[in-house]
mmCIF file of C-alpha atoms and ligand atoms in Angstrom:
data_model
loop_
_atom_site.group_PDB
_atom_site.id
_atom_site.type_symbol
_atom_site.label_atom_id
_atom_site.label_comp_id
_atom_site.label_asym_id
_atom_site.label_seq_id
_atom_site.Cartn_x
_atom_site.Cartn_y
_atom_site.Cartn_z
ATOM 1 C CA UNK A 1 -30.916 177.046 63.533
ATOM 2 C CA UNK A 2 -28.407 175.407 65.666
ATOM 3 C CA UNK A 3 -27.437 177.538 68.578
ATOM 4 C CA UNK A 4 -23.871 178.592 69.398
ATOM 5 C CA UNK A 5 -24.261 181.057 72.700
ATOM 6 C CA UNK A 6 -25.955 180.272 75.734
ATOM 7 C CA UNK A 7 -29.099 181.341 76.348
ATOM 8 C CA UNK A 8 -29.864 183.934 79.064
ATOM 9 C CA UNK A 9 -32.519 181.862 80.582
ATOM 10 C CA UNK A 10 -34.347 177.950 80.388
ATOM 11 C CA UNK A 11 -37.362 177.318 79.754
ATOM 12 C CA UNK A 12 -39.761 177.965 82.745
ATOM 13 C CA UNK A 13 -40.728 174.587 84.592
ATOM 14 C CA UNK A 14 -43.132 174.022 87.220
ATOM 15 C CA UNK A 15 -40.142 172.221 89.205
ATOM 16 C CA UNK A 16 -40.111 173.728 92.841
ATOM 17 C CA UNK A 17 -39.062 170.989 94.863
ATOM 18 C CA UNK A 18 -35.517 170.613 96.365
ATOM 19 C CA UNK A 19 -34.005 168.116 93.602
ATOM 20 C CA UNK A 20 -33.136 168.392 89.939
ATOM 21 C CA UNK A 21 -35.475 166.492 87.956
ATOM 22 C CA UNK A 22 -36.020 166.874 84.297
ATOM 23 C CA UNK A 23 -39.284 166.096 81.971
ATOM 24 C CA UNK A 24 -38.194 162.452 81.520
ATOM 25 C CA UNK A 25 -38.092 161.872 85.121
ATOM 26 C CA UNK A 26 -34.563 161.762 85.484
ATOM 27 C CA UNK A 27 -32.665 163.394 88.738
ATOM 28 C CA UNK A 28 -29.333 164.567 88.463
ATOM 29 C CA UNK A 29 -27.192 163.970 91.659
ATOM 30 C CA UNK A 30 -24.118 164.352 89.492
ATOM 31 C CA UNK A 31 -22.323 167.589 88.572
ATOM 32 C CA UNK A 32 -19.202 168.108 86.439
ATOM 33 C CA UNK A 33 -17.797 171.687 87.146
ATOM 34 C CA UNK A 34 -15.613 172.539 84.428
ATOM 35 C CA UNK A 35 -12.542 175.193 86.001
ATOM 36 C CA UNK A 36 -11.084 176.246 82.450
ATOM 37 C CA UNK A 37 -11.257 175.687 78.882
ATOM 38 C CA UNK A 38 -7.587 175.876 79.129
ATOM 39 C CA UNK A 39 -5.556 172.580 78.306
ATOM 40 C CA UNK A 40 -1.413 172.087 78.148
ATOM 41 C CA UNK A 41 -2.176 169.392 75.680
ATOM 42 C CA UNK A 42 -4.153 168.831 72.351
ATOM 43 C CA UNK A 43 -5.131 165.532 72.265
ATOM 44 C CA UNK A 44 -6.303 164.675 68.481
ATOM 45 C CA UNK A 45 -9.698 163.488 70.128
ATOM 46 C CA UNK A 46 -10.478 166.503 71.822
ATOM 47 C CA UNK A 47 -8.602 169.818 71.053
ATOM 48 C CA UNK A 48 -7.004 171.247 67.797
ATOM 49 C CA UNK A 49 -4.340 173.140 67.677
ATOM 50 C CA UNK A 50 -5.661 176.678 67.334
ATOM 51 C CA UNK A 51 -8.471 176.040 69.421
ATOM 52 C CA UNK A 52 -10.267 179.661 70.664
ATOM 53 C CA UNK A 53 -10.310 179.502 74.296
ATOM 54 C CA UNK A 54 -13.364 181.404 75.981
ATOM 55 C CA UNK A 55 -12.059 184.946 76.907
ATOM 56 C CA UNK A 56 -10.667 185.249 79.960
ATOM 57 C CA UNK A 57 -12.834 187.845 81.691
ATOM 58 C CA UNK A 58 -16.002 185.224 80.642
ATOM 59 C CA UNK A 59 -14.913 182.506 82.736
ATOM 60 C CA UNK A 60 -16.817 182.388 86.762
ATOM 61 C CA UNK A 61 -14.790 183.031 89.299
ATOM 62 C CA UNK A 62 -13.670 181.079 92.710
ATOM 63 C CA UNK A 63 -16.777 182.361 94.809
ATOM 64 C CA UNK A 64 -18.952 181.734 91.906
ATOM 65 C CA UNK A 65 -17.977 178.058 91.083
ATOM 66 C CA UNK A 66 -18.275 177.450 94.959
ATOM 67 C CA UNK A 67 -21.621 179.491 95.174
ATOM 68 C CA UNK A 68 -22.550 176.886 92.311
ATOM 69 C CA UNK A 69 -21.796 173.565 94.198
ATOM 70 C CA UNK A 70 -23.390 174.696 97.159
ATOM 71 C CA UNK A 71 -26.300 175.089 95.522
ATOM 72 C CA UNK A 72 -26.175 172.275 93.513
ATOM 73 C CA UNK A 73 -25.763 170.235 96.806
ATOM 74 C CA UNK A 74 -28.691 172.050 98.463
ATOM 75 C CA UNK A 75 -30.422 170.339 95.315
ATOM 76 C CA UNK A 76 -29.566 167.277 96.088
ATOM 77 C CA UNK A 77 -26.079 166.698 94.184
ATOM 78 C CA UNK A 78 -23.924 163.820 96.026
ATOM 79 C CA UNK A 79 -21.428 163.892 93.562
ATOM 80 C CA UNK A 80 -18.885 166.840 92.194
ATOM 81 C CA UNK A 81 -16.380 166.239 89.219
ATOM 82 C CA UNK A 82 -13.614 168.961 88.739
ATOM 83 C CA UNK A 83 -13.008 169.060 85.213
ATOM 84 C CA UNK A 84 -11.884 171.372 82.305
ATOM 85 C CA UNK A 85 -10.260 171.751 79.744
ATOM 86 C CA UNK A 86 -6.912 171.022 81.915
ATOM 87 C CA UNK A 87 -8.194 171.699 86.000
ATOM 88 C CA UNK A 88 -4.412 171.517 87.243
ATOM 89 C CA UNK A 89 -3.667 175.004 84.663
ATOM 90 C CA UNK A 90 -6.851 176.712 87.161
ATOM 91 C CA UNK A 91 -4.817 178.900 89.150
ATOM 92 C CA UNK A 92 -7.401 178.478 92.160
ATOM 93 C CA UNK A 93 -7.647 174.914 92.142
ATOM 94 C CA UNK A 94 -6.167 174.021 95.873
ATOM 95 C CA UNK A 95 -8.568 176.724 97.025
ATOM 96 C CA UNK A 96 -11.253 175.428 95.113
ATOM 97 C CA UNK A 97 -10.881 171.608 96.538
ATOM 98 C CA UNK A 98 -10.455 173.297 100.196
ATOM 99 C CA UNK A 99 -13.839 175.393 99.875
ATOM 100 C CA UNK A 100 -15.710 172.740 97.977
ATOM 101 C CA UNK A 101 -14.558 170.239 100.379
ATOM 102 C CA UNK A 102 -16.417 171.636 102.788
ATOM 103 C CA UNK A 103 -19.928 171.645 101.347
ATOM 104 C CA UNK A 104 -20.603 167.534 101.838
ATOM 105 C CA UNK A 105 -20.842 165.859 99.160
ATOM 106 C CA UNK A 106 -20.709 162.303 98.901
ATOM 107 C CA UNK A 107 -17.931 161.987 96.649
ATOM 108 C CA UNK A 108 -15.370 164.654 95.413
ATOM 109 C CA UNK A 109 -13.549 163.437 91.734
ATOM 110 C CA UNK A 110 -10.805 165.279 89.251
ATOM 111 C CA UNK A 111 -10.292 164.512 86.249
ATOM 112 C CA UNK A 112 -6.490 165.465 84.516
ATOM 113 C CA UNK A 113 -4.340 164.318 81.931
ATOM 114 C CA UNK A 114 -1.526 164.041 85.217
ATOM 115 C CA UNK A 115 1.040 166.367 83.994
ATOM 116 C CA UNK A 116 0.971 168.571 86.257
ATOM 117 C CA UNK A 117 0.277 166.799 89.745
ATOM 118 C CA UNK A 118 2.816 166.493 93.021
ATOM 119 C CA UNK A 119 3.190 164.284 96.000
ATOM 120 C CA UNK A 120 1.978 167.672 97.840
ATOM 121 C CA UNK A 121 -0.853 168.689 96.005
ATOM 122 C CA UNK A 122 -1.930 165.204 95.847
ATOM 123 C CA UNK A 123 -1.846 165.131 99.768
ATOM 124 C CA UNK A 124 -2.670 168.654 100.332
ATOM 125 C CA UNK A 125 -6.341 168.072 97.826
ATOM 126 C CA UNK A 126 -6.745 164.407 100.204
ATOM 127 C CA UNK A 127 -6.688 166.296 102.849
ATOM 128 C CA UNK A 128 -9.129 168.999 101.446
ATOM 129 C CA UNK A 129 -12.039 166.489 100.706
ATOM 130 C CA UNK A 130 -11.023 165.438 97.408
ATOM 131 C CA UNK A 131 -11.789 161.600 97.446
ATOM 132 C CA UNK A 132 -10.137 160.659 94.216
ATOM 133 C CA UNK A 133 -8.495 161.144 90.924
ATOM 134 C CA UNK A 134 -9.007 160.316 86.852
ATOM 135 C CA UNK A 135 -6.093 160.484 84.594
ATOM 136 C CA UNK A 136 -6.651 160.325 81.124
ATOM 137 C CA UNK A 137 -3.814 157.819 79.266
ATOM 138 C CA UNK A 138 -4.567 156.871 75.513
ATOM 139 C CA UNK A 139 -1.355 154.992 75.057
ATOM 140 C CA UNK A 140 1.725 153.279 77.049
ATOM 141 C CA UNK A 141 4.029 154.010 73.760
ATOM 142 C CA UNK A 142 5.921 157.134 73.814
ATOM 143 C CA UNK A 143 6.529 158.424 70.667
ATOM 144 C CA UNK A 144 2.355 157.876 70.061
ATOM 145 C CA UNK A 145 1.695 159.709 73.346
ATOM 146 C CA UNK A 146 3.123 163.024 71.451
ATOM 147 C CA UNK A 147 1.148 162.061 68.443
ATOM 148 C CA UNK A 148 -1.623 161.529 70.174
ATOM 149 C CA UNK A 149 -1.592 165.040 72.825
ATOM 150 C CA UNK A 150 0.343 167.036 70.382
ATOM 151 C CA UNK A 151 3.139 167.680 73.205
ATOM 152 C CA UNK A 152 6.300 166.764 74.401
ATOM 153 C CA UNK A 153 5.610 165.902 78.181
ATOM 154 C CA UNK A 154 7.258 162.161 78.752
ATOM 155 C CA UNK A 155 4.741 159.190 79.595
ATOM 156 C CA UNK A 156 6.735 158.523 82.591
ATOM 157 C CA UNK A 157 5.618 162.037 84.180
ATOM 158 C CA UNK A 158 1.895 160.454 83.977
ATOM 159 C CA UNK A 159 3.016 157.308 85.090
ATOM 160 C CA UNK A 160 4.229 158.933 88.458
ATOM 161 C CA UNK A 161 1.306 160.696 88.418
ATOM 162 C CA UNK A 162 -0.778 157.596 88.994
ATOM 163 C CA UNK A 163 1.739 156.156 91.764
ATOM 164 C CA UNK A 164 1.394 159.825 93.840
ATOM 165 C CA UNK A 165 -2.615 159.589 93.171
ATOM 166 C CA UNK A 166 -2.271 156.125 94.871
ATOM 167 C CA UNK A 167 0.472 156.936 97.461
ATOM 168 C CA UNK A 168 -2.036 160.168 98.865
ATOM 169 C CA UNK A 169 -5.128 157.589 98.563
ATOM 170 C CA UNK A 170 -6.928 159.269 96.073
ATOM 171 C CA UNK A 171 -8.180 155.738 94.953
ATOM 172 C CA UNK A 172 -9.842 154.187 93.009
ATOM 173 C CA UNK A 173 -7.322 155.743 90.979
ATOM 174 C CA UNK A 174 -9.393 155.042 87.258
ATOM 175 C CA UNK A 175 -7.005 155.795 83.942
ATOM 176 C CA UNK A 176 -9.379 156.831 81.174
ATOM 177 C CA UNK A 177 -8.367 155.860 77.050
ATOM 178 C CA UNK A 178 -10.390 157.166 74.686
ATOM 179 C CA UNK A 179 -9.638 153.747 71.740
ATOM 180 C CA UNK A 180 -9.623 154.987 68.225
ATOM 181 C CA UNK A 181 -9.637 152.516 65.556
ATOM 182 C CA UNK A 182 -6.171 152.120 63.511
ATOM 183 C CA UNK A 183 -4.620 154.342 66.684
ATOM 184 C CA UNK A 184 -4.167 152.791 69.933
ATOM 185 C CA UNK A 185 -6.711 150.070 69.555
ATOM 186 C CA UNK A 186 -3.874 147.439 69.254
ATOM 187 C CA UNK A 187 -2.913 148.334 73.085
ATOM 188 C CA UNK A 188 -6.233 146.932 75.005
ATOM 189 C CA UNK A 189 -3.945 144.339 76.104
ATOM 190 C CA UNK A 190 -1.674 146.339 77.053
ATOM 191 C CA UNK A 191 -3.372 148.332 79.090
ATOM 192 C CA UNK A 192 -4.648 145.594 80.718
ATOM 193 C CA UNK A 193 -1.699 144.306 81.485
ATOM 194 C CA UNK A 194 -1.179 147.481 83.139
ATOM 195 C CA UNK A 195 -4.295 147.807 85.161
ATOM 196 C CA UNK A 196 -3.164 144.236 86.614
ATOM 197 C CA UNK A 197 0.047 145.627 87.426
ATOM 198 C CA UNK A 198 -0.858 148.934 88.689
ATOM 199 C CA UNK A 199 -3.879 148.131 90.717
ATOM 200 C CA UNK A 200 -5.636 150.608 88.869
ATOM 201 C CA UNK A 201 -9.613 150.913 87.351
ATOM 202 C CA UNK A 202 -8.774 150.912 83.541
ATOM 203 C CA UNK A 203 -11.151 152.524 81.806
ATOM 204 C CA UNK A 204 -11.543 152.121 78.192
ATOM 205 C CA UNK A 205 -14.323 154.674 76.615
ATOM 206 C CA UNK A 206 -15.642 154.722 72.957
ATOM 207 C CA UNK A 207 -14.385 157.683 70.883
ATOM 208 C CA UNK A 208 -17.417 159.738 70.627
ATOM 209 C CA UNK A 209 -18.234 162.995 68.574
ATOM 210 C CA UNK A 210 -16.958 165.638 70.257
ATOM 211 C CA UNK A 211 -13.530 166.355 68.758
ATOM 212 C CA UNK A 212 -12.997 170.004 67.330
ATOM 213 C CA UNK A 213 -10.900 168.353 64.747
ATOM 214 C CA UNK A 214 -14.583 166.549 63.686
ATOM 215 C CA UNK A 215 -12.526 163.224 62.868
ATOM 216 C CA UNK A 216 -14.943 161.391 64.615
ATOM 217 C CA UNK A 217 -16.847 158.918 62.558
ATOM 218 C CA UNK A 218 -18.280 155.698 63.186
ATOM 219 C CA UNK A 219 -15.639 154.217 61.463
ATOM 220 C CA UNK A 220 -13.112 155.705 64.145
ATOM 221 C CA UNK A 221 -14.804 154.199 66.846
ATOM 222 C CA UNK A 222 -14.078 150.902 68.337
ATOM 223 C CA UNK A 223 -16.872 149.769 70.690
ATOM 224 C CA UNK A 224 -16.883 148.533 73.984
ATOM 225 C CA UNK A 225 -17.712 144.742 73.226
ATOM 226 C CA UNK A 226 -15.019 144.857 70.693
ATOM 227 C CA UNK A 227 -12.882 146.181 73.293
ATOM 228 C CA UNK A 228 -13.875 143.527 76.198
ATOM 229 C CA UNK A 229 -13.696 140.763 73.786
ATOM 230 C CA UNK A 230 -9.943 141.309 72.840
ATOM 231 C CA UNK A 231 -9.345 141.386 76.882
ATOM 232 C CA UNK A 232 -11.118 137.943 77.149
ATOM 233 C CA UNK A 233 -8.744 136.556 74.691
ATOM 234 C CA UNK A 234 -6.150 136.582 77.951
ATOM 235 C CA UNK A 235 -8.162 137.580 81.173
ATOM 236 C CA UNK A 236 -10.885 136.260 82.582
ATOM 237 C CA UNK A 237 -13.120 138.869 83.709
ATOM 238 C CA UNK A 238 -15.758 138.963 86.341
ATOM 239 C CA UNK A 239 -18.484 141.001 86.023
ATOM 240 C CA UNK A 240 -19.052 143.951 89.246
ATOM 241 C CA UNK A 241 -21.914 145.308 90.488
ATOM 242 C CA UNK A 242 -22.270 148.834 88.184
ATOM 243 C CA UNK A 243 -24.312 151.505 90.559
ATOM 244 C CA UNK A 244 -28.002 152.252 88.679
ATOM 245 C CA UNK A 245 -26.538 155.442 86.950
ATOM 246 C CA UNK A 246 -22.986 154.125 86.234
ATOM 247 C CA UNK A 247 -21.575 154.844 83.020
ATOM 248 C CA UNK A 248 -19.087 152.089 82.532
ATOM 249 C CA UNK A 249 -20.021 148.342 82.498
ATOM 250 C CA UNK A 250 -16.925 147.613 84.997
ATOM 251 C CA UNK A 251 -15.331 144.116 85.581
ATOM 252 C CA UNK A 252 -12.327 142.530 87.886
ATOM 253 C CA UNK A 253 -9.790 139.971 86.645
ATOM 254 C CA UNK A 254 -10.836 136.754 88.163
ATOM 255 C CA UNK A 255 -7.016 136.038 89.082
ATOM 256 C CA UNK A 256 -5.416 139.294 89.775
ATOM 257 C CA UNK A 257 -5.842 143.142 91.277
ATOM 258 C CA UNK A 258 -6.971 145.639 88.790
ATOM 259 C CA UNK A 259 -9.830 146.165 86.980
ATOM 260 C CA UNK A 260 -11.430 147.461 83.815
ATOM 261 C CA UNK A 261 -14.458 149.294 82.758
ATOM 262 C CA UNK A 262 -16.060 150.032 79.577
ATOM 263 C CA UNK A 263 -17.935 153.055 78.846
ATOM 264 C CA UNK A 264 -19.930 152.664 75.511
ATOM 265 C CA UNK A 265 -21.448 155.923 74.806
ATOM 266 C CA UNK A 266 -22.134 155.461 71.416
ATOM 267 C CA UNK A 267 -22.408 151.539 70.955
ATOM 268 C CA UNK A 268 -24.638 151.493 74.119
ATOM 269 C CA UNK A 269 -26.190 154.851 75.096
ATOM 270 C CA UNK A 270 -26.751 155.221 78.540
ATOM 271 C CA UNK A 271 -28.805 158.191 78.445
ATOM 272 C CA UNK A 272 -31.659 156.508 79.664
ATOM 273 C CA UNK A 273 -29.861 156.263 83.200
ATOM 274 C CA UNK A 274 -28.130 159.684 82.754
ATOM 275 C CA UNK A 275 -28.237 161.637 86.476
ATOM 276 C CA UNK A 276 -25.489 164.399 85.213
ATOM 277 C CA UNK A 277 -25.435 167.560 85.297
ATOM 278 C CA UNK A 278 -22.564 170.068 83.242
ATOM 279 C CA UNK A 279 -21.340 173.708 84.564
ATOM 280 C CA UNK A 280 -18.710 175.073 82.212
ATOM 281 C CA UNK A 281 -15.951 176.998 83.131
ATOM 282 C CA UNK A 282 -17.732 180.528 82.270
ATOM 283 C CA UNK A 283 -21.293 179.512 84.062
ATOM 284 C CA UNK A 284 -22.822 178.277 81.086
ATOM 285 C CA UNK A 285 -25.523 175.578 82.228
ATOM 286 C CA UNK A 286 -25.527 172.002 79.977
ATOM 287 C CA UNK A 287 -27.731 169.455 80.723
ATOM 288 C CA UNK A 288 -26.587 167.235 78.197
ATOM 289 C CA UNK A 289 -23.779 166.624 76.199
ATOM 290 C CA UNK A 290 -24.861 166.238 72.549
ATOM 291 C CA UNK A 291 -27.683 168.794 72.721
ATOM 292 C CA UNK A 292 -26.838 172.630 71.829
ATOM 293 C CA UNK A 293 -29.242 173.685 74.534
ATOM 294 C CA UNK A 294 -27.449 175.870 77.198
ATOM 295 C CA UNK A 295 -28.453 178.646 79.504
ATOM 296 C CA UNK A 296 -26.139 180.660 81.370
ATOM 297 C CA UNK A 297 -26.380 181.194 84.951
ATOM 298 C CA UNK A 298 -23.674 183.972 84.992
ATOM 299 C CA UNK A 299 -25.028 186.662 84.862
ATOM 300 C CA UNK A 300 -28.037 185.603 86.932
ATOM 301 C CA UNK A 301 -25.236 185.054 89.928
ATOM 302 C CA UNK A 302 -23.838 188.759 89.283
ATOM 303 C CA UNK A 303 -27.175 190.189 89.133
ATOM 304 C CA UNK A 304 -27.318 190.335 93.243
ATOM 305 C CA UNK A 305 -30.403 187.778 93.812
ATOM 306 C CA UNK A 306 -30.700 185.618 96.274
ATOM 307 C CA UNK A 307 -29.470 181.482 96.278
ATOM 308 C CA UNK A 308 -33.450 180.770 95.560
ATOM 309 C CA UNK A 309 -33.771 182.168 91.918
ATOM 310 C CA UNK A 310 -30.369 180.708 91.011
ATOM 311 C CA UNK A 311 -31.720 177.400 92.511
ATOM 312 C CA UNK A 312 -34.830 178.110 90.389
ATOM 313 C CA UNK A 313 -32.784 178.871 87.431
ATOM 314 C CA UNK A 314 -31.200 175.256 87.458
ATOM 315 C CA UNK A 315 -33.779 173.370 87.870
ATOM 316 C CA UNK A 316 -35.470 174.807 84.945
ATOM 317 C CA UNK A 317 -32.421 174.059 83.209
ATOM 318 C CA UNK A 318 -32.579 170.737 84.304
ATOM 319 C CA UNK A 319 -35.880 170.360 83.550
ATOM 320 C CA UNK A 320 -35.469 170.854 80.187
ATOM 321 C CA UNK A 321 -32.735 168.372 79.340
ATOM 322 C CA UNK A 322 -32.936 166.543 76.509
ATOM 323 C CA UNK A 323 -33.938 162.703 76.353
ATOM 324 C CA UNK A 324 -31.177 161.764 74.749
ATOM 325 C CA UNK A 325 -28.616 161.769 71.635
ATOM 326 C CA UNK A 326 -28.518 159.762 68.543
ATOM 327 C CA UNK A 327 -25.045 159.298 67.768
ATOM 328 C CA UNK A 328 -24.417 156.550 65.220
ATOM 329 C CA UNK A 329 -27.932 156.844 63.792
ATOM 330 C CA UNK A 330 -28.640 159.118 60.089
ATOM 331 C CA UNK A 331 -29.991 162.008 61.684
ATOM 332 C CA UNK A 332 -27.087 162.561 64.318
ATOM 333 C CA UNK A 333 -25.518 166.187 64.307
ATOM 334 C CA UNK A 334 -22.076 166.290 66.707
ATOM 335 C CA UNK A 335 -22.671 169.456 69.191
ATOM 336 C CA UNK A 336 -21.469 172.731 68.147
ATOM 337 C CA UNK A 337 -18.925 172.276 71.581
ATOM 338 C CA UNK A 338 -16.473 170.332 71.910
ATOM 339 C CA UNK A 339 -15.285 167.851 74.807
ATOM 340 C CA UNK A 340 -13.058 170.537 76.242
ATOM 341 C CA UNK A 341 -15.057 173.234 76.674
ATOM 342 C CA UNK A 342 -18.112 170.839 77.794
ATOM 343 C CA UNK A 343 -15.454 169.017 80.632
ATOM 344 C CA UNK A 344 -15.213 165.684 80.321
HETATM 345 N N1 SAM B 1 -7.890 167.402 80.660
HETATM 346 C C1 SAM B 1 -8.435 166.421 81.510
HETATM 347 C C2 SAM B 1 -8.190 165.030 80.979
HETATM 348 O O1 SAM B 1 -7.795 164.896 79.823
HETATM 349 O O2 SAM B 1 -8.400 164.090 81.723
HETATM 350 C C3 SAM B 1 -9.905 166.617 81.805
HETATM 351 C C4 SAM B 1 -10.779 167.068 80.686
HETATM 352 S S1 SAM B 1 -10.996 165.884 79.380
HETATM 353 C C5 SAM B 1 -12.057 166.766 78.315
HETATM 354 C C6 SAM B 1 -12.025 164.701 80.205
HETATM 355 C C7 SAM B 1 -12.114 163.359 79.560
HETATM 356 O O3 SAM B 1 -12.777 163.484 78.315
HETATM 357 C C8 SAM B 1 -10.769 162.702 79.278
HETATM 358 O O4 SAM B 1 -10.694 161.455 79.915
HETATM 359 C C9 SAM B 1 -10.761 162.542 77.791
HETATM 360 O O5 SAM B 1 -10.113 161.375 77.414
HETATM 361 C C10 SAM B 1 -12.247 162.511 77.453
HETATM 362 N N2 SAM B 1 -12.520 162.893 76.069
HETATM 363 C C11 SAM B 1 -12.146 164.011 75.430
HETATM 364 N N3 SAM B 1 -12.568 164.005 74.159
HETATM 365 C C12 SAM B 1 -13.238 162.828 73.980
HETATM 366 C C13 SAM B 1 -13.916 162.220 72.879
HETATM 367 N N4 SAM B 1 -13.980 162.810 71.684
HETATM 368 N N5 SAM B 1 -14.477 161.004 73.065
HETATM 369 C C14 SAM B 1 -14.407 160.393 74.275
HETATM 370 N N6 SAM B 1 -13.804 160.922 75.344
HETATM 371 C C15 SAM B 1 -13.214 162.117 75.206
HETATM 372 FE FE1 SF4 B 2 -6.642 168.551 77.160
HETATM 373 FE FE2 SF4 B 2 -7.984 166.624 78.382
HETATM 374 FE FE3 SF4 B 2 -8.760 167.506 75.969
HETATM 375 FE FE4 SF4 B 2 -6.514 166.122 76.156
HETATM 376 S S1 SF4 B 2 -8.579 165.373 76.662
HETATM 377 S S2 SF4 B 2 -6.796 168.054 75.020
HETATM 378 S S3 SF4 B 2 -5.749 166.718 78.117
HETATM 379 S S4 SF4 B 2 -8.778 168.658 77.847
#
């Protein structure tokens, strides 16, 4: 039976040291900290309609997601992801970037569909540690942005959003598109076109099976050497050096500033590589993002022990992640969760 709940506790591993290593030896040095399950839009990839959000009194709170990345870095995590759902619609989110800020990490990222940013929060979360910002932008037309989120909010707003990301020097500033065949796949161009003109990573990711809508199908899903060929029609391209657990195969033009990535999660799986860690918004513990297996550390943080067992707790968690998923292939099951509860 396929679970739906998160377990109260992983598996017990024999990991003690100070790093989270799981039984393929994989370490995870990346952690995506979901805020909310909360989102202002419903983009037909990701969120239905009349999506259940978790209940309220479920979700951690500020101390605990902060208690969480400081222990997470104490295990050796160099990178942090805000996430959600929407992370602007978290109430505490200034507070959170000050606090977390603080801890060390290497590198300190949001991701946000960019409806909801400012000149001033953009400055005030630079200031704060956060190094820089993702905004998620499936189309440059419109009338298909509203088809596409299910809301009314102009492309121009996200558009700004991106300049104020890159006027506060949150940079790289990297605009994620999910391509979905018959839907926006006739803009790669485009949005090339756009990374040259906004100095901005493009980032052009493979629609993958975590919709709540369950659309998905591998018919849907254009992949990224599709996608990269239609760019070399115009651009030259120039491969970049990709870091050893980088999910995107990234690229510069050879004439011009920009520069695009491709992240092929279903054509090319790179689970092999994977260093990432999930935390959802109400403590629930995911080590990977197409296996049901989930443990929550919630009520292990409001239980009163010490730092140790909820260090203890994670890396049996991690220690049990699985080796990977087999999207695309006959046996493949799409997770019970979807991409905005899991935080993207
Ligand atoms: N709301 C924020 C946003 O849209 O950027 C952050 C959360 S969202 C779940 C994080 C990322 O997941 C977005 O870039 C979104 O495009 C991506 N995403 C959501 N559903 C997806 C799917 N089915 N396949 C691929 N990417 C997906
Ligand atoms: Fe909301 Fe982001 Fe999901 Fe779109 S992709 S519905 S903006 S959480």
């Amino acid at each position: 039976m396929r679970l739906q709940v998160a377990q109260p506790t992983p598996p017990a591993s024999t990991q003690r040291r100070d790093a989270l290593i799981d039984s393929h030896g994989r370490t995870m040095t990346d952690l995506r900290m979901s805020v909310t399950d909360r989102c202002n839009f419903r983009c037909v990839y990701c969120m239905e309609p009349d999506v259940k959000y978790l209940p309220k009194q479920s979700l951690l709170s500020l101390e605990e997601y902060v208690r969480l990345a400081n222990i997470a870095h104490q295990l050796g995590v160099k990178k942090l992801r805000i996430t959600g759902g929407e992370p602007t619609l978290y109430p505490d989110l200034d507070l959170l970037l000050e606090q977390v800020g603080e801890i060390g990490f290497d590198d300190i990222a949001l991701t946000t569909n960019g409806t909801l940013l400012s000149d001033e929060r953009c400055k005030r979360w630079k200031e704060s540690g956060l190094n820089r910002i993702t905004i998620s932008l499936d189309t440059l037309d419109a009338k298909k942005k509203e088809a596409i989120t299910r809301s009314f909010t102009p492309l121009d707003v996200v558009l700004r959003s991106v300049d104020m990301a890159k006027n506060a020097g949150l940079t790289p500033v990297k605009v994620n598109a999910v391509v979905m065949k018959g839907i926006n796949d006739n803009e790669i161009l485009s949005f090339a076109a756009f990374a040259q003109e906004f100095d901005i990573d493009m980032r052009f990711i493979e629609f993958m099976a975590l919709d709540s809508g369950r659309a998905w199908s591998m018919e849907s899903v254009v992949t990224a050497r599709e996608m990269k060929q239609v760019i070399e029609r115009e651009y030259e391209l120039v491969r970049e050096d990709d870091g050893p657990s980088s999910t995107s195969m990234n690229y510069r033009f050879a004439n011009s500033t920009g520069r695009v990535g491709f992240i092929a999660s279903v054509s090319e799986s790179f689970c092999h590589g994977c260093n990432r860690l999930r935390i959802l918004a109400d403590g629930t513990v995911r080590p990977c993002l197409f296996s049901d297996d989930e443990w929550s550390v919630r009520e292990v943080l409001r239980s009163g022990v010490s730092d140790d067992v909820v260090k203890q707790f994670l890396r049996d968690a991690c220690f049990a992640k699985s080796a990977g998923h087999s999207m695309g292939q006959q046996d493949f099951l799409p997770p019970e969760k979807t991409m905005s509860t899991l935080g993207g």
